[in-house]
PDB file of C-alpha atoms in Angstrom:
ATOM      1  CA  UNK E   1     -18.024  -7.653  -0.492  1.00 56.00           C
ATOM      2  CA  UNK E   2     -21.189  -6.412  -0.631  1.00 54.00           C
ATOM      3  CA  UNK E   3     -21.606  -2.543  -1.521  1.00 54.00           C
ATOM      4  CA  UNK E   4     -22.973  -1.546   1.532  1.00 60.00           C
ATOM      5  CA  UNK E   5     -19.840  -2.899   3.206  1.00 75.00           C
ATOM      6  CA  UNK E   6     -18.063  -0.787   0.734  1.00 87.00           C
ATOM      7  CA  UNK E   7     -19.880   1.674   1.389  1.00 79.00           C
ATOM      8  CA  UNK E   8     -19.145   1.666   5.283  1.00 85.00           C
ATOM      9  CA  UNK E   9     -15.790   1.513   4.397  1.00 93.00           C
ATOM     10  CA  UNK E  10     -15.725   4.268   1.597  1.00 94.00           C
ATOM     11  CA  UNK E  11     -18.857   6.971   2.110  1.00 92.00           C
ATOM     12  CA  UNK E  12     -19.777   7.054   5.777  1.00 94.00           C
ATOM     13  CA  UNK E  13     -15.908   5.355   6.658  1.00 95.00           C
ATOM     14  CA  UNK E  14     -17.917   4.013  10.160  1.00 95.00           C
ATOM     15  CA  UNK E  15     -15.907   0.959   9.258  1.00 96.00           C
ATOM     16  CA  UNK E  16     -12.671  -0.408   7.586  1.00 96.00           C
ATOM     17  CA  UNK E  17     -10.399  -4.044   6.798  1.00 97.00           C
ATOM     18  CA  UNK E  18      -7.339  -3.788   8.635  1.00 98.00           C
ATOM     19  CA  UNK E  19      -3.974  -6.442   7.584  1.00 98.00           C
ATOM     20  CA  UNK E  20      -1.974  -8.139   9.075  1.00 98.00           C
ATOM     21  CA  UNK E  21       1.866  -9.476   7.790  1.00 97.00           C
ATOM     22  CA  UNK E  22       2.342 -13.304   8.250  1.00 95.00           C
ATOM     23  CA  UNK E  23       5.811 -15.473   8.199  1.00 92.00           C
ATOM     24  CA  UNK E  24       3.482 -18.593   5.346  1.00 86.00           C
ATOM     25  CA  UNK E  25       1.016 -18.569   5.046  1.00 88.00           C
ATOM     26  CA  UNK E  26      -0.814 -20.462   1.870  1.00 87.00           C
ATOM     27  CA  UNK E  27      -2.101 -18.160  -0.851  1.00 85.00           C
ATOM     28  CA  UNK E  28      -5.473 -19.962   0.432  1.00 86.00           C
ATOM     29  CA  UNK E  29      -5.303 -17.619   2.759  1.00 86.00           C
ATOM     30  CA  UNK E  30      -3.363 -14.603   2.434  1.00 95.00           C
ATOM     31  CA  UNK E  31      -4.622 -11.426   0.616  1.00 97.00           C
ATOM     32  CA  UNK E  32      -1.102 -10.428  -0.473  1.00 97.00           C
ATOM     33  CA  UNK E  33       2.499 -10.442   0.020  1.00 98.00           C
ATOM     34  CA  UNK E  34       5.234  -8.156   1.027  1.00 98.00           C
ATOM     35  CA  UNK E  35       8.072  -7.677   0.296  1.00 98.00           C
ATOM     36  CA  UNK E  36      10.024 -10.896  -1.770  1.00 97.00           C
ATOM     37  CA  UNK E  37       9.186 -10.391  -5.893  1.00 97.00           C
ATOM     38  CA  UNK E  38       6.748  -8.662  -8.176  1.00 98.00           C
ATOM     39  CA  UNK E  39       4.160 -10.422  -9.303  1.00 98.00           C
ATOM     40  CA  UNK E  40       4.442 -12.392 -12.656  1.00 97.00           C
ATOM     41  CA  UNK E  41       2.423  -9.333 -14.198  1.00 97.00           C
ATOM     42  CA  UNK E  42       5.597  -6.994 -14.252  1.00 97.00           C
ATOM     43  CA  UNK E  43       7.877 -10.602 -15.374  1.00 96.00           C
ATOM     44  CA  UNK E  44       9.515  -8.581 -19.314  1.00 90.00           C
ATOM     45  CA  UNK E  45       8.324  -5.324 -18.417  1.00 89.00           C
ATOM     46  CA  UNK E  46      10.600  -3.408 -16.701  1.00 89.00           C
ATOM     47  CA  UNK E  47      10.020  -0.662 -18.866  1.00 85.00           C
ATOM     48  CA  UNK E  48       6.745  -0.273 -17.633  1.00 86.00           C
ATOM     49  CA  UNK E  49       8.428   0.503 -13.847  1.00 94.00           C
ATOM     50  CA  UNK E  50      12.130   1.456 -14.734  1.00 93.00           C
ATOM     51  CA  UNK E  51      12.459   5.143 -15.053  1.00 89.00           C
ATOM     52  CA  UNK E  52      15.601   6.051 -16.994  1.00 88.00           C
ATOM     53  CA  UNK E  53      18.279   5.792 -13.880  1.00 90.00           C
ATOM     54  CA  UNK E  54      15.857   5.534 -12.044  1.00 92.00           C
ATOM     55  CA  UNK E  55      15.008   2.284 -11.263  1.00 95.00           C
ATOM     56  CA  UNK E  56      12.550   0.960  -8.427  1.00 97.00           C
ATOM     57  CA  UNK E  57      12.195  -2.134  -5.705  1.00 97.00           C
ATOM     58  CA  UNK E  58       8.876  -3.772  -5.428  1.00 98.00           C
ATOM     59  CA  UNK E  59       7.426  -2.819  -2.031  1.00 98.00           C
ATOM     60  CA  UNK E  60       3.683  -5.296  -1.802  1.00 98.00           C
ATOM     61  CA  UNK E  61       0.760  -6.893  -4.220  1.00 98.00           C
ATOM     62  CA  UNK E  62      -2.417  -6.847  -2.209  1.00 98.00           C
ATOM     63  CA  UNK E  63      -5.343  -7.909  -3.129  1.00 97.00           C
ATOM     64  CA  UNK E  64      -8.021  -5.378  -4.249  1.00 97.00           C
ATOM     65  CA  UNK E  65     -10.420  -5.254  -2.053  1.00 95.00           C
ATOM     66  CA  UNK E  66     -13.536  -4.755  -3.909  1.00 94.00           C
ATOM     67  CA  UNK E  67     -12.388  -5.562  -7.865  1.00 94.00           C
ATOM     68  CA  UNK E  68     -11.897  -9.790  -7.121  1.00 94.00           C
ATOM     69  CA  UNK E  69      -9.933 -10.384 -10.499  1.00 96.00           C
ATOM     70  CA  UNK E  70      -7.606  -6.648  -9.637  1.00 97.00           C
ATOM     71  CA  UNK E  71      -4.320  -6.703  -7.481  1.00 98.00           C
ATOM     72  CA  UNK E  72      -2.865  -3.659  -6.321  1.00 98.00           C
ATOM     73  CA  UNK E  73       0.832  -3.217  -6.244  1.00 98.00           C
ATOM     74  CA  UNK E  74       3.305  -0.797  -5.315  1.00 98.00           C
ATOM     75  CA  UNK E  75       6.694   0.309  -6.151  1.00 98.00           C
ATOM     76  CA  UNK E  76       9.122   2.723  -4.078  1.00 97.00           C
ATOM     77  CA  UNK E  77      12.572   4.466  -5.036  1.00 96.00           C
ATOM     78  CA  UNK E  78      15.983   2.059  -5.261  1.00 95.00           C
ATOM     79  CA  UNK E  79      17.542   6.119  -4.257  1.00 92.00           C
ATOM     80  CA  UNK E  80      15.669   6.317  -1.212  1.00 89.00           C
ATOM     81  CA  UNK E  81      15.908  10.511  -1.269  1.00 89.00           C
ATOM     82  CA  UNK E  82      13.904  10.233  -4.409  1.00 89.00           C
ATOM     83  CA  UNK E  83      10.361  10.314  -2.298  1.00 91.00           C
ATOM     84  CA  UNK E  84      11.928  11.342   1.095  1.00 87.00           C
ATOM     85  CA  UNK E  85      12.099  14.641  -1.308  1.00 90.00           C
ATOM     86  CA  UNK E  86       8.604  14.001  -3.903  1.00 93.00           C
ATOM     87  CA  UNK E  87       6.703  12.481  -0.957  1.00 96.00           C
ATOM     88  CA  UNK E  88       3.228  14.260  -1.668  1.00 97.00           C
ATOM     89  CA  UNK E  89       0.992  14.260  -4.574  1.00 98.00           C
ATOM     90  CA  UNK E  90       1.132  14.731  -7.024  1.00 97.00           C
ATOM     91  CA  UNK E  91       5.249  15.102  -6.854  1.00 96.00           C
ATOM     92  CA  UNK E  92       4.989  11.435  -5.637  1.00 96.00           C
ATOM     93  CA  UNK E  93       7.747   9.312  -6.956  1.00 95.00           C
ATOM     94  CA  UNK E  94       5.878   5.986  -5.502  1.00 96.00           C
ATOM     95  CA  UNK E  95       3.672   3.794  -8.111  1.00 97.00           C
ATOM     96  CA  UNK E  96       0.695   1.641  -7.375  1.00 98.00           C
ATOM     97  CA  UNK E  97      -0.018  -0.062 -10.355  1.00 97.00           C
ATOM     98  CA  UNK E  98      -3.953  -1.669 -10.456  1.00 97.00           C
ATOM     99  CA  UNK E  99      -3.632  -5.230 -12.951  1.00 97.00           C
ATOM    100  CA  UNK E 100      -4.387  -8.464 -12.751  1.00 97.00           C
ATOM    101  CA  UNK E 101      -4.556 -10.564 -10.135  1.00 97.00           C
ATOM    102  CA  UNK E 102      -1.242 -12.821 -10.534  1.00 97.00           C
ATOM    103  CA  UNK E 103       1.377 -15.366  -8.930  1.00 96.00           C
ATOM    104  CA  UNK E 104       4.704 -14.082  -6.799  1.00 96.00           C
ATOM    105  CA  UNK E 105       6.879 -14.216  -9.333  1.00 97.00           C
ATOM    106  CA  UNK E 106      10.433 -16.343  -9.706  1.00 97.00           C
ATOM    107  CA  UNK E 107      12.240 -13.700 -11.253  1.00 96.00           C
ATOM    108  CA  UNK E 108      14.238 -11.573  -9.149  1.00 95.00           C
ATOM    109  CA  UNK E 109      14.578  -8.809 -10.312  1.00 92.00           C
ATOM    110  CA  UNK E 110      12.217  -5.331  -7.960  1.00 97.00           C
ATOM    111  CA  UNK E 111      12.883  -7.902  -4.308  1.00 97.00           C
ATOM    112  CA  UNK E 112      13.886  -5.203  -1.860  1.00 97.00           C
ATOM    113  CA  UNK E 113      17.229  -5.810  -0.214  1.00 96.00           C
ATOM    114  CA  UNK E 114      15.269  -4.504   2.276  1.00 97.00           C
ATOM    115  CA  UNK E 115      12.344  -6.541   3.341  1.00 98.00           C
ATOM    116  CA  UNK E 116      12.143 -10.327   3.990  1.00 97.00           C
ATOM    117  CA  UNK E 117       8.890 -11.604   2.378  1.00 97.00           C
ATOM    118  CA  UNK E 118       5.846 -11.744   4.393  1.00 97.00           C
ATOM    119  CA  UNK E 119       1.837 -13.161   3.107  1.00 97.00           C
ATOM    120  CA  UNK E 120      -0.879 -10.534   4.208  1.00 98.00           C
ATOM    121  CA  UNK E 121      -3.466 -12.349   5.506  1.00 96.00           C
ATOM    122  CA  UNK E 122      -6.989 -11.834   5.476  1.00 95.00           C
ATOM    123  CA  UNK E 123      -8.815  -8.613   6.082  1.00 95.00           C
ATOM    124  CA  UNK E 124     -11.114  -8.663   9.085  1.00 95.00           C
ATOM    125  CA  UNK E 125     -13.143  -6.331   9.352  1.00 95.00           C
ATOM    126  CA  UNK E 126     -12.978  -2.982  12.245  1.00 96.00           C
ATOM    127  CA  UNK E 127     -15.562   0.018  13.762  1.00 96.00           C
ATOM    128  CA  UNK E 128     -12.763   3.031  12.662  1.00 96.00           C
ATOM    129  CA  UNK E 129     -12.877   3.785  15.976  1.00 96.00           C
ATOM    130  CA  UNK E 130     -11.472   1.369  17.077  1.00 96.00           C
ATOM    131  CA  UNK E 131      -8.621   0.761  14.271  1.00 97.00           C
ATOM    132  CA  UNK E 132      -6.732   4.223  15.550  1.00 96.00           C
ATOM    133  CA  UNK E 133      -6.003   2.296  19.088  1.00 94.00           C
ATOM    134  CA  UNK E 134      -3.949  -0.752  17.322  1.00 95.00           C
ATOM    135  CA  UNK E 135      -1.795  -2.130  14.910  1.00 96.00           C
ATOM    136  CA  UNK E 136      -1.799  -2.703  11.516  1.00 98.00           C
ATOM    137  CA  UNK E 137      -0.016  -3.528   8.604  1.00 98.00           C
ATOM    138  CA  UNK E 138      -3.116  -2.041   5.861  1.00 98.00           C
ATOM    139  CA  UNK E 139      -6.066  -1.011   6.661  1.00 98.00           C
ATOM    140  CA  UNK E 140      -8.479   0.386   4.556  1.00 97.00           C
ATOM    141  CA  UNK E 141     -11.287   1.958   4.371  1.00 97.00           C
ATOM    142  CA  UNK E 142     -12.432   4.411   7.409  1.00 97.00           C
ATOM    143  CA  UNK E 143     -10.198   7.127   8.345  1.00 97.00           C
ATOM    144  CA  UNK E 144      -6.607   7.450   7.737  1.00 98.00           C
ATOM    145  CA  UNK E 145      -4.252   7.714  11.507  1.00 98.00           C
ATOM    146  CA  UNK E 146      -2.068  10.067  10.287  1.00 98.00           C
ATOM    147  CA  UNK E 147       1.167  10.748  11.947  1.00 96.00           C
ATOM    148  CA  UNK E 148       1.142  14.365  10.880  1.00 96.00           C
ATOM    149  CA  UNK E 149      -2.401  15.815   9.950  1.00 96.00           C
ATOM    150  CA  UNK E 150      -1.793  19.109   8.147  1.00 96.00           C
ATOM    151  CA  UNK E 151      -3.824  20.291   4.951  1.00 96.00           C
ATOM    152  CA  UNK E 152      -1.259  20.842   2.867  1.00 97.00           C
ATOM    153  CA  UNK E 153      -0.517  16.552   2.269  1.00 98.00           C
ATOM    154  CA  UNK E 154      -4.432  16.220   0.840  1.00 98.00           C
ATOM    155  CA  UNK E 155      -4.378  19.887  -1.355  1.00 97.00           C
ATOM    156  CA  UNK E 156      -3.646  18.514  -4.584  1.00 98.00           C
ATOM    157  CA  UNK E 157      -5.537  15.698  -3.189  1.00 98.00           C
ATOM    158  CA  UNK E 158      -9.706  17.275  -2.449  1.00 97.00           C
ATOM    159  CA  UNK E 159      -8.436  19.462  -6.307  1.00 97.00           C
ATOM    160  CA  UNK E 160      -8.738  16.665  -7.979  1.00 97.00           C
ATOM    161  CA  UNK E 161     -11.572  15.045  -6.315  1.00 97.00           C
ATOM    162  CA  UNK E 162      -9.471  11.904  -4.829  1.00 98.00           C
ATOM    163  CA  UNK E 163     -10.065  10.367  -1.418  1.00 98.00           C
ATOM    164  CA  UNK E 164      -8.672   8.261   0.731  1.00 98.00           C
ATOM    165  CA  UNK E 165      -9.104   4.766   0.396  1.00 98.00           C
ATOM    166  CA  UNK E 166      -5.988   1.904   1.918  1.00 98.00           C
ATOM    167  CA  UNK E 167      -2.868   3.389   4.199  1.00 98.00           C
ATOM    168  CA  UNK E 168       0.152   1.204   5.485  1.00 98.00           C
ATOM    169  CA  UNK E 169       1.379   1.669   7.908  1.00 98.00           C
ATOM    170  CA  UNK E 170       5.606   0.107   9.109  1.00 98.00           C
ATOM    171  CA  UNK E 171       4.132   0.582  12.968  1.00 97.00           C
ATOM    172  CA  UNK E 172       2.455  -3.275  11.807  1.00 97.00           C
ATOM    173  CA  UNK E 173       5.567  -5.167  10.958  1.00 98.00           C
ATOM    174  CA  UNK E 174       7.200  -8.355  12.489  1.00 97.00           C
ATOM    175  CA  UNK E 175      10.278  -7.898  13.913  1.00 95.00           C
ATOM    176  CA  UNK E 176      10.915 -10.989  11.547  1.00 97.00           C
ATOM    177  CA  UNK E 177      10.088  -8.314   8.574  1.00 98.00           C
ATOM    178  CA  UNK E 178      13.184  -6.296   8.410  1.00 98.00           C
ATOM    179  CA  UNK E 179      16.507  -7.064   7.727  1.00 97.00           C
ATOM    180  CA  UNK E 180      19.406  -7.885  10.139  1.00 95.00           C
ATOM    181  CA  UNK E 181      20.786  -4.437   8.608  1.00 94.00           C
ATOM    182  CA  UNK E 182      18.545  -2.965   6.618  1.00 96.00           C
ATOM    183  CA  UNK E 183      15.918   0.078   7.213  1.00 95.00           C
ATOM    184  CA  UNK E 184      12.750   1.089   7.875  1.00 97.00           C
ATOM    185  CA  UNK E 185      11.600   2.125   3.580  1.00 96.00           C
ATOM    186  CA  UNK E 186       9.333   4.521   4.911  1.00 96.00           C
ATOM    187  CA  UNK E 187      11.645   5.725   8.330  1.00 94.00           C
ATOM    188  CA  UNK E 188       8.512   3.027  11.003  1.00 96.00           C
ATOM    189  CA  UNK E 189       6.189   5.330   9.378  1.00 97.00           C
ATOM    190  CA  UNK E 190       2.902   5.139   6.941  1.00 98.00           C
ATOM    191  CA  UNK E 191       1.940   5.312   2.762  1.00 98.00           C
ATOM    192  CA  UNK E 192      -1.483   6.400   2.102  1.00 98.00           C
ATOM    193  CA  UNK E 193      -3.403   5.448  -1.393  1.00 98.00           C
ATOM    194  CA  UNK E 194      -5.802   7.763  -2.404  1.00 98.00           C
ATOM    195  CA  UNK E 195      -8.726   6.621  -5.251  1.00 98.00           C
ATOM    196  CA  UNK E 196     -11.097   7.759  -8.120  1.00 96.00           C
ATOM    197  CA  UNK E 197     -14.398   7.046  -5.406  1.00 94.00           C
ATOM    198  CA  UNK E 198     -17.480   6.235  -7.299  1.00 85.00           C
ATOM    199  CA  UNK E 199     -19.497   3.007  -8.057  1.00 84.00           C
ATOM    200  CA  UNK E 200     -16.491   2.170  -9.324  1.00 89.00           C
ATOM    201  CA  UNK E 201     -12.550   2.946  -6.701  1.00 94.00           C
ATOM    202  CA  UNK E 202     -10.389   3.891 -10.283  1.00 95.00           C
ATOM    203  CA  UNK E 203      -7.491   5.278 -10.373  1.00 96.00           C
ATOM    204  CA  UNK E 204      -5.477   4.293  -8.267  1.00 98.00           C
ATOM    205  CA  UNK E 205      -2.125   6.537  -6.292  1.00 98.00           C
ATOM    206  CA  UNK E 206       0.078   7.629  -4.114  1.00 98.00           C
ATOM    207  CA  UNK E 207      -1.926  10.310  -2.348  1.00 98.00           C
ATOM    208  CA  UNK E 208       1.526  10.532   0.251  1.00 98.00           C
ATOM    209  CA  UNK E 209       3.831   8.686   2.724  1.00 97.00           C
ATOM    210  CA  UNK E 210       4.935  10.557   5.424  1.00 97.00           C
ATOM    211  CA  UNK E 211       7.909   9.580   8.273  1.00 93.00           C
ATOM    212  CA  UNK E 212       8.236   9.492  11.668  1.00 84.00           C
TER     213      UNK E 212
END
């Protein structure tokens, strides 16, 4: 994406990119996937993800919108209470990892039990103001659409010069994404990812999650 478009998304924040979940898309027509198996990159790397007795499940992988050679994958603790209690940076227990582009693994070692695999469609540019009034799975750039607009969510992030990168919003889940007896991982809420913004976008982290 041209650098001026990146600036529109992440500096002036007048535009954003919106992504949606679809049941079946070929790799040519998708920008990643939610649910299903983790990328092959994580095969035999359980020590990179799991921490002691804390086991993690794969949530989603998104092709980096500004780095064609990279993906961003998100893992959430299997123990839901862990991220309900630790949901604000720097104590947010959700893992965000940038890595080289990788196909979906055939191994199900990280698969989330409540999620049915869906593709993530290619992003569509939107005026940021308009994006606030419509459902989406992922919103890159622009301004975050918040459930609770409280300063304490941003305090440590601002201190470390981390800026809003993208959010994953459960309002954008299709009805087919959650198992019949499954739970929404964020209680019909949203996860907000932040990063260092400069000539490169670096060190994406889970800023906070909010619950409805």
